[in-house]
Short mmCIF file of C-alpha atoms in Angstrom, two decimals:
data_model
loop_
_atom_site.label_atom_id
_atom_site.label_comp_id
_atom_site.label_asym_id
_atom_site.label_seq_id
_atom_site.Cartn_x
_atom_site.Cartn_y
_atom_site.Cartn_z
CA MET A 19 -25.65 -19.48 21.87
CA ALA A 20 -27.16 -18.22 18.61
CA ALA A 21 -26.22 -14.58 19.14
CA PRO A 22 -22.46 -15.17 19.69
CA ALA A 23 -22.36 -17.52 16.70
CA THR A 24 -24.07 -14.93 14.54
CA THR A 25 -21.67 -12.25 15.75
CA ARG A 26 -18.64 -14.37 14.92
CA ARG A 27 -20.05 -15.09 11.46
CA ILE A 28 -20.54 -11.38 10.79
CA GLN A 29 -17.02 -10.64 12.04
CA ARG A 30 -15.55 -13.27 9.73
CA ARG A 31 -17.53 -11.86 6.81
CA ALA A 32 -16.24 -8.37 7.61
CA LEU A 33 -12.67 -9.66 7.65
CA LEU A 34 -13.16 -11.44 4.33
CA GLY A 35 -14.71 -8.36 2.75
CA SER A 36 -11.93 -6.18 4.08
CA VAL A 37 -8.98 -8.28 2.94
CA THR A 38 -10.51 -9.30 -0.40
CA GLY A 39 -11.26 -5.76 -1.47
CA SER A 40 -7.90 -4.57 -0.20
CA THR A 41 -6.10 -7.33 -2.11
CA ILE A 42 -7.80 -6.38 -5.35
CA GLU A 43 -7.11 -2.66 -4.84
CA TRP A 44 -3.41 -3.27 -4.15
CA TYR A 45 -3.12 -5.74 -7.05
CA ASP A 46 -4.31 -2.92 -9.31
CA PHE A 47 -2.20 -0.25 -7.66
CA LEU A 48 1.12 -2.13 -7.46
CA LEU A 49 1.07 -3.42 -11.04
CA TYR A 50 2.22 -0.02 -12.29
CA GLY A 51 5.34 0.14 -10.12
CA THR A 52 6.52 -3.25 -11.36
CA VAL A 53 5.80 -2.64 -15.03
CA ALA A 54 7.07 0.99 -15.05
CA PRO A 55 10.77 0.36 -15.80
CA ILE A 56 10.04 -2.58 -18.11
CA VAL A 57 7.27 -1.16 -20.31
CA PHE A 58 6.19 2.38 -19.49
CA ALA A 59 9.67 3.94 -19.58
CA PRO A 60 10.56 2.76 -23.13
CA GLN A 61 7.04 2.82 -24.64
CA PHE A 62 5.52 5.96 -23.14
CA PHE A 63 8.68 8.09 -22.83
CA PRO A 64 10.85 6.89 -25.76
CA GLU A 65 12.17 10.35 -26.67
CA SER A 66 13.97 10.71 -23.32
CA ASP A 67 17.37 9.56 -22.12
CA PRO A 68 16.95 6.08 -20.51
CA PHE A 69 17.64 7.47 -17.04
CA VAL A 70 15.14 10.30 -17.56
CA ALA A 71 12.59 7.87 -19.04
CA ILE A 72 12.72 5.68 -15.93
CA MET A 73 12.42 8.75 -13.70
CA LEU A 74 9.38 9.92 -15.68
CA ALA A 75 7.80 6.47 -15.46
CA TYR A 76 8.38 6.47 -11.70
CA PHE A 77 6.89 9.96 -11.56
CA GLY A 78 3.63 8.26 -12.48
CA HIS A 79 4.20 6.15 -9.38
CA ALA A 80 4.92 9.22 -7.24
CA LEU A 81 2.00 11.18 -8.74
CA THR A 82 -0.46 8.64 -7.41
CA PHE A 83 0.84 9.10 -3.89
CA LEU A 84 0.61 12.88 -4.20
CA ILE A 85 -3.04 12.50 -5.20
CA ARG A 86 -3.90 9.97 -2.48
CA PRO A 87 -4.42 12.50 0.34
CA PHE A 88 -7.04 14.33 -1.77
CA GLY A 89 -8.88 11.08 -2.45
CA GLY A 90 -8.50 10.17 1.20
CA ILE A 91 -9.98 13.48 2.40
CA PHE A 92 -12.91 13.26 -0.02
CA PHE A 93 -13.82 9.64 0.66
CA ALA A 94 -13.10 9.83 4.39
CA HIS A 95 -15.56 12.73 4.55
CA ILE A 96 -18.16 10.46 2.99
CA GLY A 97 -17.14 7.55 5.21
CA ASP A 98 -17.47 9.55 8.44
CA ARG A 99 -20.78 11.12 7.36
CA ILE A 100 -22.58 8.46 5.31
CA GLY A 101 -20.83 5.18 6.08
CA ARG A 102 -17.86 2.91 5.49
CA LYS A 103 -19.63 0.42 3.20
CA LYS A 104 -20.92 2.89 0.57
CA THR A 105 -17.49 4.49 0.33
CA LEU A 106 -15.77 1.17 -0.32
CA VAL A 107 -18.10 0.33 -3.21
CA VAL A 108 -17.15 3.56 -4.99
CA THR A 109 -13.40 3.28 -4.38
CA LEU A 110 -13.23 -0.34 -5.55
CA SER A 111 -15.13 0.48 -8.75
CA MET A 112 -12.94 3.50 -9.51
CA MET A 113 -9.74 1.52 -9.04
CA GLY A 114 -10.89 -1.23 -11.38
CA LEU A 115 -11.86 1.16 -14.16
CA GLY A 116 -8.57 3.08 -13.85
CA THR A 117 -6.53 -0.12 -14.02
CA MET A 118 -8.41 -1.56 -16.99
CA ALA A 119 -7.98 1.75 -18.81
CA ILE A 120 -4.18 1.55 -18.43
CA GLY A 121 -4.26 -1.83 -20.14
CA LEU A 122 -6.10 -0.30 -23.11
CA LEU A 123 -3.91 2.79 -23.58
CA PRO A 124 -2.12 3.41 -26.90
CA THR A 125 1.62 4.03 -26.67
CA TYR A 126 3.72 7.08 -27.56
CA ALA A 127 4.42 5.62 -31.00
CA GLN A 128 0.67 5.58 -31.68
CA ILE A 129 -0.60 8.90 -30.28
CA GLY A 130 2.49 10.82 -29.21
CA VAL A 131 2.46 12.95 -26.07
CA TRP A 132 -1.15 12.03 -25.31
CA ALA A 133 0.07 8.56 -24.26
CA PRO A 134 1.89 9.71 -21.09
CA ILE A 135 -0.85 12.27 -20.38
CA LEU A 136 -3.52 9.56 -20.43
CA LEU A 137 -1.27 7.25 -18.42
CA PHE A 138 -0.88 9.87 -15.69
CA THR A 139 -4.64 10.56 -15.78
CA CYS A 140 -5.34 6.89 -15.07
CA ARG A 141 -2.85 7.01 -12.22
CA VAL A 142 -4.67 10.03 -10.76
CA ILE A 143 -7.91 8.02 -10.78
CA GLN A 144 -6.14 5.13 -9.06
CA GLY A 145 -4.65 7.49 -6.49
CA LEU A 146 -8.04 8.96 -5.61
CA ALA A 147 -9.48 5.45 -5.21
CA ILE A 148 -6.69 3.97 -3.06
CA GLY A 149 -6.72 7.12 -0.94
CA GLY A 150 -10.21 6.28 0.27
CA GLU A 151 -9.97 2.49 0.20
CA TRP A 152 -7.31 1.87 2.83
CA GLY A 153 -9.05 3.59 5.73
CA GLY A 154 -12.41 2.04 4.92
CA ALA A 155 -11.03 -1.48 4.55
CA LEU A 156 -9.12 -1.19 7.80
CA LEU A 157 -12.11 0.14 9.76
CA LEU A 158 -14.34 -2.55 8.30
CA ALA A 159 -12.20 -5.08 10.19
CA TYR A 160 -11.16 -2.96 13.20
CA GLU A 161 -14.63 -1.71 14.11
CA TYR A 162 -16.12 -5.22 13.95
CA ALA A 163 -13.30 -6.72 16.05
CA PRO A 164 -13.64 -7.92 19.66
CA ARG A 165 -11.73 -5.47 21.87
CA GLU A 166 -9.14 -8.08 22.88
CA ARG A 167 -8.39 -9.02 19.24
CA ARG A 168 -8.22 -5.62 17.57
CA GLY A 169 -4.54 -6.07 16.85
CA LEU A 170 -5.20 -9.25 14.87
CA TYR A 171 -8.24 -7.86 13.08
CA GLY A 172 -6.41 -4.62 12.24
CA ALA A 173 -3.45 -6.58 10.86
CA ILE A 174 -5.38 -8.82 8.48
CA PRO A 175 -6.44 -6.02 6.05
CA GLN A 176 -2.73 -5.11 5.81
CA THR A 177 -2.13 -8.49 4.17
CA GLY A 178 -4.10 -7.10 1.25
CA VAL A 179 -0.89 -5.29 0.27
CA THR A 180 1.15 -8.48 0.15
CA TRP A 181 -1.61 -10.65 -1.36
CA GLY A 182 -2.10 -7.98 -4.03
CA LEU A 183 1.66 -7.93 -4.64
CA ILE A 184 1.76 -11.73 -4.89
CA LEU A 185 -1.22 -11.90 -7.21
CA GLY A 186 0.08 -9.14 -9.47
CA ASN A 187 3.60 -10.50 -9.70
CA LEU A 188 2.42 -14.07 -10.32
CA VAL A 189 0.24 -12.84 -13.17
CA LEU A 190 3.18 -10.85 -14.55
CA ILE A 191 5.61 -13.77 -14.21
CA THR A 192 3.16 -16.10 -15.95
CA THR A 193 2.53 -13.60 -18.72
CA MET A 194 6.28 -13.00 -19.22
CA HIS A 195 7.00 -16.71 -19.28
CA LEU A 196 4.24 -17.61 -21.75
CA SER A 197 4.63 -14.64 -24.09
CA GLY A 198 8.41 -14.11 -24.08
CA SER A 199 9.43 -11.05 -26.09
CA ALA A 200 5.77 -10.25 -26.79
CA PHE A 201 5.39 -9.08 -23.19
CA GLU A 202 6.97 -5.70 -23.86
CA THR A 203 4.88 -5.15 -26.99
CA TRP A 204 1.35 -6.17 -25.99
CA THR A 205 0.87 -8.98 -23.43
CA TRP A 206 1.78 -6.62 -20.55
CA ARG A 207 -1.77 -5.31 -21.00
CA ILE A 208 -3.39 -8.57 -19.87
CA PRO A 209 -2.78 -8.20 -16.09
CA PHE A 210 -4.34 -4.71 -16.21
CA ILE A 211 -7.38 -5.66 -18.26
CA ILE A 212 -8.35 -8.72 -16.20
CA SER A 213 -8.67 -6.43 -13.19
CA VAL A 214 -12.30 -5.84 -14.17
CA VAL A 215 -13.10 -9.47 -13.28
CA LEU A 216 -11.51 -9.08 -9.84
CA ILE A 217 -13.51 -5.89 -9.18
CA PHE A 218 -16.82 -7.72 -9.69
CA LEU A 219 -15.61 -10.42 -7.30
CA GLY A 220 -14.76 -7.84 -4.64
CA LEU A 221 -18.09 -6.04 -4.98
CA TRP A 222 -19.97 -9.34 -4.71
CA ILE A 223 -18.18 -10.30 -1.49
CA ARG A 224 -18.79 -6.89 0.10
CA LYS A 225 -22.44 -6.50 -0.89
CA GLU A 226 -23.79 -8.47 2.10
CA LEU A 227 -21.96 -6.39 4.70
CA ASP A 228 -23.72 -3.88 6.94
CA GLU A 229 -22.25 -0.71 8.44
CA THR A 230 -19.78 -1.24 11.28
CA PRO A 231 -21.02 -1.28 14.91
CA ALA A 232 -18.87 1.75 15.79
CA PHE A 233 -20.37 3.86 12.99
CA LYS A 234 -23.89 2.75 13.93
CA LYS A 235 -23.28 4.04 17.45
CA VAL A 236 -22.11 7.36 16.04
CA LEU A 237 -25.34 7.59 14.02
CA GLU A 238 -27.52 6.62 16.98
CA SER A 239 -25.87 9.13 19.31
CA GLY A 240 -26.13 11.96 16.80
CA ARG A 241 -22.36 12.55 16.87
CA VAL A 242 -21.91 12.54 13.08
CA GLN A 243 -19.61 15.42 12.20
CA ARG A 244 -20.79 17.97 9.63
CA ASN A 245 -17.15 18.68 8.78
CA PRO A 246 -15.00 15.65 9.70
CA LEU A 247 -11.83 17.22 8.28
CA GLY A 248 -12.20 20.38 10.33
CA ALA A 249 -13.01 18.42 13.48
CA THR A 250 -10.01 16.16 12.95
CA LEU A 251 -7.56 19.01 12.49
CA ARG A 252 -9.06 20.93 15.41
CA GLU A 253 -9.23 18.09 17.91
CA HIS A 254 -6.60 15.62 16.65
CA GLY A 255 -3.90 17.68 14.91
CA PRO A 256 -1.00 16.15 16.91
CA GLU A 257 -2.33 12.64 16.27
CA VAL A 258 -2.32 13.27 12.51
CA LEU A 259 1.36 14.28 12.69
CA ILE A 260 2.15 11.17 14.75
CA ALA A 261 0.45 9.00 12.12
CA VAL A 262 2.50 10.65 9.35
CA ALA A 263 5.74 10.00 11.25
CA VAL A 264 5.04 6.33 12.04
CA LYS A 265 4.09 5.75 8.40
CA ALA A 266 7.55 6.81 7.14
CA ILE A 267 9.53 3.66 7.98
CA GLU A 268 6.67 1.39 6.96
CA THR A 269 6.27 2.70 3.45
CA ALA A 270 9.52 4.02 1.89
CA PRO A 271 11.62 0.86 2.44
CA PHE A 272 8.75 -1.28 1.12
CA TYR A 273 8.72 0.55 -2.21
CA ILE A 274 12.49 0.45 -2.39
CA PHE A 275 12.46 -3.34 -1.93
CA VAL A 276 9.54 -4.13 -4.26
CA THR A 277 9.66 -1.36 -6.89
CA PHE A 278 13.13 0.18 -7.10
CA MET A 279 14.78 -3.25 -6.97
CA VAL A 280 13.03 -4.33 -10.20
CA SER A 281 15.12 -1.85 -12.21
CA TYR A 282 18.23 -1.90 -9.99
CA ALA A 283 18.57 -5.70 -10.01
CA LYS A 284 18.30 -5.76 -13.79
CA SER A 285 20.57 -2.82 -14.60
CA GLN A 286 23.23 -3.22 -11.88
CA LEU A 287 23.08 -6.83 -10.69
CA GLY A 288 22.37 -8.53 -14.00
CA TYR A 289 19.23 -10.40 -12.91
CA THR A 290 16.22 -10.84 -15.17
CA SER A 291 12.91 -9.23 -14.29
CA GLU A 292 11.42 -12.67 -13.65
CA GLN A 293 14.15 -13.55 -11.14
CA THR A 294 13.62 -10.32 -9.24
CA LEU A 295 9.83 -10.77 -9.20
CA VAL A 296 10.25 -14.30 -7.82
CA ALA A 297 12.33 -12.90 -4.95
CA ILE A 298 9.74 -10.23 -4.24
CA VAL A 299 6.94 -12.80 -4.28
CA ALA A 300 8.89 -14.96 -1.81
CA GLY A 301 9.11 -12.05 0.61
CA ALA A 302 5.43 -11.22 0.14
CA VAL A 303 4.36 -14.83 0.79
CA VAL A 304 6.25 -14.90 4.10
CA ALA A 305 4.83 -11.47 4.99
CA SER A 306 1.28 -12.64 4.33
CA ALA A 307 1.74 -15.30 7.00
CA SER A 308 3.78 -13.10 9.36
CA ILE A 309 1.49 -10.06 9.46
CA PRO A 310 -1.46 -11.76 11.25
CA VAL A 311 0.99 -13.34 13.73
CA CYS A 312 2.51 -9.93 14.47
CA GLY A 313 -0.97 -8.47 14.85
CA ALA A 314 -1.84 -11.14 17.40
CA LEU A 315 1.43 -10.44 19.23
CA SER A 316 0.41 -6.79 19.50
CA ASP A 317 -2.76 -7.86 21.33
CA ARG A 318 -0.56 -9.59 23.89
CA PHE A 319 2.48 -7.30 24.15
CA GLY A 320 1.12 -3.98 22.88
CA ARG A 321 1.25 -2.16 19.55
CA ILE A 322 4.21 0.01 20.48
CA ARG A 323 6.55 -2.83 21.44
CA VAL A 324 5.85 -4.88 18.33
CA TYR A 325 6.19 -1.81 16.10
CA VAL A 326 9.55 -0.79 17.65
CA VAL A 327 10.90 -4.32 17.17
CA GLY A 328 10.03 -4.06 13.49
CA VAL A 329 11.64 -0.63 13.08
CA LEU A 330 14.90 -1.77 14.69
CA ALA A 331 14.93 -4.99 12.67
CA LEU A 332 14.35 -3.17 9.38
CA VAL A 333 17.10 -0.63 10.09
CA ILE A 334 19.53 -3.42 11.00
CA ILE A 335 18.72 -5.51 7.91
CA SER A 336 18.89 -2.63 5.40
CA ALA A 337 22.63 -2.95 4.62
CA PRO A 338 22.78 -6.78 4.71
CA TYR A 339 19.81 -6.74 2.33
CA PHE A 340 21.93 -5.23 -0.45
CA ILE A 341 24.97 -7.38 0.39
CA LEU A 342 22.83 -10.51 0.04
CA ALA A 343 21.04 -9.16 -3.04
CA GLN A 344 24.26 -8.69 -5.02
CA SER A 345 25.62 -12.13 -4.09
CA SER A 346 23.21 -14.30 -6.11
CA VAL A 347 19.56 -14.79 -6.99
CA LEU A 348 19.21 -16.99 -3.91
CA GLY A 349 20.73 -14.19 -1.86
CA LEU A 350 18.15 -11.77 -3.26
CA ILE A 351 15.37 -14.17 -2.28
CA VAL A 352 16.74 -14.50 1.27
CA ALA A 353 17.14 -10.73 1.50
CA SER A 354 13.53 -10.20 0.42
CA ILE A 355 12.27 -12.69 3.01
CA LEU A 356 14.25 -11.08 5.82
CA ALA A 357 13.36 -7.49 4.94
CA VAL A 358 9.80 -7.68 3.59
CA GLY A 359 8.68 -11.05 4.91
CA LEU A 360 9.83 -10.59 8.51
CA ALA A 361 11.10 -7.15 9.61
CA TRP A 362 8.56 -5.09 7.66
CA SER A 363 5.70 -7.34 8.83
CA PHE A 364 6.11 -6.23 12.45
CA ILE A 365 5.65 -2.61 11.38
CA THR A 366 2.76 -2.88 8.93
CA ALA A 367 0.84 -5.33 11.14
CA THR A 368 0.56 -2.79 13.94
CA LEU A 369 0.37 0.43 11.93
CA GLY A 370 -3.36 0.47 11.15
CA THR A 371 -4.52 -0.50 14.63
CA MET A 372 -2.08 1.92 16.25
CA MET A 373 -3.41 4.76 14.09
CA SER A 374 -7.04 3.78 14.74
CA GLU A 375 -6.53 3.95 18.50
CA LEU A 376 -5.40 7.56 18.20
CA PHE A 377 -8.77 8.83 16.93
CA SER A 378 -12.37 8.84 18.20
CA ALA A 379 -14.97 6.97 16.11
CA GLU A 380 -16.72 10.03 14.65
CA VAL A 381 -13.53 11.22 12.91
CA ARG A 382 -11.59 7.94 12.79
CA TYR A 383 -11.91 7.42 9.03
CA THR A 384 -10.68 10.95 8.35
CA GLY A 385 -7.95 10.84 10.98
CA ILE A 386 -6.28 7.60 9.95
CA THR A 387 -6.65 8.44 6.27
CA LEU A 388 -5.01 11.84 6.66
CA GLY A 389 -2.03 10.43 8.55
CA TYR A 390 -1.61 7.41 6.32
CA GLN A 391 -2.04 9.15 2.98
CA ILE A 392 0.00 12.26 3.79
CA GLY A 393 2.77 9.95 4.98
CA ALA A 394 2.42 7.96 1.76
CA ALA A 395 2.56 11.13 -0.35
CA ILE A 396 5.77 12.25 1.32
CA PHE A 397 7.61 8.95 1.67
CA SER A 398 6.09 6.27 -0.61
CA GLY A 399 5.92 7.62 -4.13
CA THR A 400 9.24 9.42 -3.81
CA ALA A 401 11.15 6.39 -2.49
CA PRO A 402 12.08 4.76 -5.84
CA MET A 403 13.04 8.14 -7.31
CA ILE A 404 15.17 9.05 -4.28
CA ALA A 405 16.82 5.62 -4.37
CA ILE A 406 17.64 5.97 -8.09
CA TRP A 407 19.02 9.47 -7.51
CA MET A 408 21.17 8.39 -4.54
CA VAL A 409 22.57 5.40 -6.41
CA ASP A 410 23.32 7.56 -9.44
CA ARG A 411 25.13 10.15 -7.28
CA ALA A 412 27.12 7.39 -5.58
CA ASP A 413 28.44 5.95 -8.88
CA GLN A 414 25.86 3.14 -8.87
CA GLN A 415 26.69 2.09 -5.30
CA TRP A 416 23.85 1.12 -2.94
CA TRP A 417 25.33 2.35 0.36
CA PRO A 418 23.30 5.64 0.64
CA ILE A 419 20.01 3.71 0.77
CA PRO A 420 20.54 2.11 4.22
CA LEU A 421 21.48 5.56 5.55
CA TYR A 422 18.18 6.89 4.20
CA ILE A 423 16.31 4.03 5.91
CA ILE A 424 18.07 4.80 9.20
CA VAL A 425 16.90 8.44 9.01
CA LEU A 426 13.34 7.25 8.40
CA GLY A 427 13.62 4.88 11.35
CA VAL A 428 14.66 7.70 13.68
CA LEU A 429 11.72 9.82 12.49
CA SER A 430 9.23 7.00 13.05
CA LEU A 431 10.62 6.19 16.49
CA ALA A 432 10.15 9.86 17.42
CA GLY A 433 6.55 9.55 16.25
CA VAL A 434 5.92 6.41 18.25
CA ALA A 435 7.46 8.04 21.33
CA ALA A 436 4.83 10.77 20.98
CA ALA A 437 2.15 8.10 20.55
CA VAL A 438 3.13 6.59 23.89
CA ARG A 439 1.98 9.83 25.52
CA ARG A 440 -1.38 9.50 23.76
CA ARG A 441 -3.88 6.65 23.90
CA VAL A 442 -2.00 3.88 22.13
CA LYS A 443 -1.27 0.89 24.33
#
C-alpha cells in the first residue's frame, strides 16, 4: 500500500508545481496586456497619435508572441536533452526578472526613446521565458499522470492562465482603487515589482520535484535526441502543423476578450477600466473551475469531442458576447462568463493533452512547444491589433470580430479533423 500512496503524493506534488509555476508565469505575462492601453500607450509613446500609441503599446504585446517560438525552441531543446525540471527553473527566473524590470523602467518623459526600447527588451525576455515554460509545465503534469486521467492532469496546468489572469487583475484592481489617479503615474509599477516574491515561491515549490517518469525512460533507453528540433520536423512535421491549427481558436479570441476589451470597453462603451477588469476576472474564475471539469470529460468522451464542442460554442457566442457587452456592465460580466468561463474552457482544457498525444516522448517537449508557440505567434499577439484595426475600419462597430472568430474556428476544426487521422483519441 505504501508504493501507490507514495506515487499519488508525487503526482499531486507534480500537479502543484506545474500549476503554481504556470500561474506565476502567466501573472507576469498578462499584466502587460492589461496595463498597455492605460499606462504604456500614454507614458511610453506620448509623441504619437492616441490610436498609434495604443497600436505601439500592443506591438509590445505582439512582439512577445513573435519571440516565443525562439524561446520555445531553445528551452525545448534543453528540456528534451537535459530534463524538464532544470528548464523550468531557468524560465521561471527569467520571467520574474523581466517583469520586475518593467516595473522599474523610466518613462518617455524621463529618458526619451530609450523608454520604449527598454520596454520592448523586457518583453523579449518575457517572451523567451514563456516560450519554454508552457511545454515544461504541461509535461510536468501530463508525464506524471495515470494513463486514464491524462485529460484531467493535462487540463490543470492550463488553469495557470486563468489563475494568473485573476491574480494580476485583482492586484491591478486593488492598486487602482487604493491609489486613484496615482495609478497612472507610479502605482502601476507595484504589480510588476512584487513579481519577484512570487518567483521565489514558485522556485521553492518546484525544488523538490524529480524528472518525469517519461523522460527517465527516454534516458534509460538511450533515446535522447541529439537534435530534437531536427527530429521533430523530420518525423512529426504534419503534427506540428496540426498543433498550430488547433491553437488558433483557443488563443486569438482569448486575447480579444481579455486584452482588446480593456481599451474597447473604455473608449467605445464608456466603462471604467475597473469595471472591465471585474468582468474579466468573473470569466476567469468560472474558467478556473470549468477547465479541470472539461479535462475530466475528455478522459471519458475523448479529447476531440470535448474540443469540438468548445469550438462550436465559442463561434456561436462570439456575436452575442458583444451584444451583451454593450448593454450594461452586468451584460459584460455575463458575456465574459459565457465566452471565457465556459466556451473557451472546453478548448483550452483539451489543447495541451491533445497536442501531447501527437508526439513521442523523446521529442514531445519540442513538438508541443513548436505547435503551441508558432500558433501563439501567428494568432495571439496579433489578435488585439487586428481587432482594433477591424473596429476602426468598420466605423467603431464590433461586427467584423465575430466573423474573424468564425474563420479561426473553421481553421481549427480542419486541424482537429487531421488529428483524428493521427493518434489523438
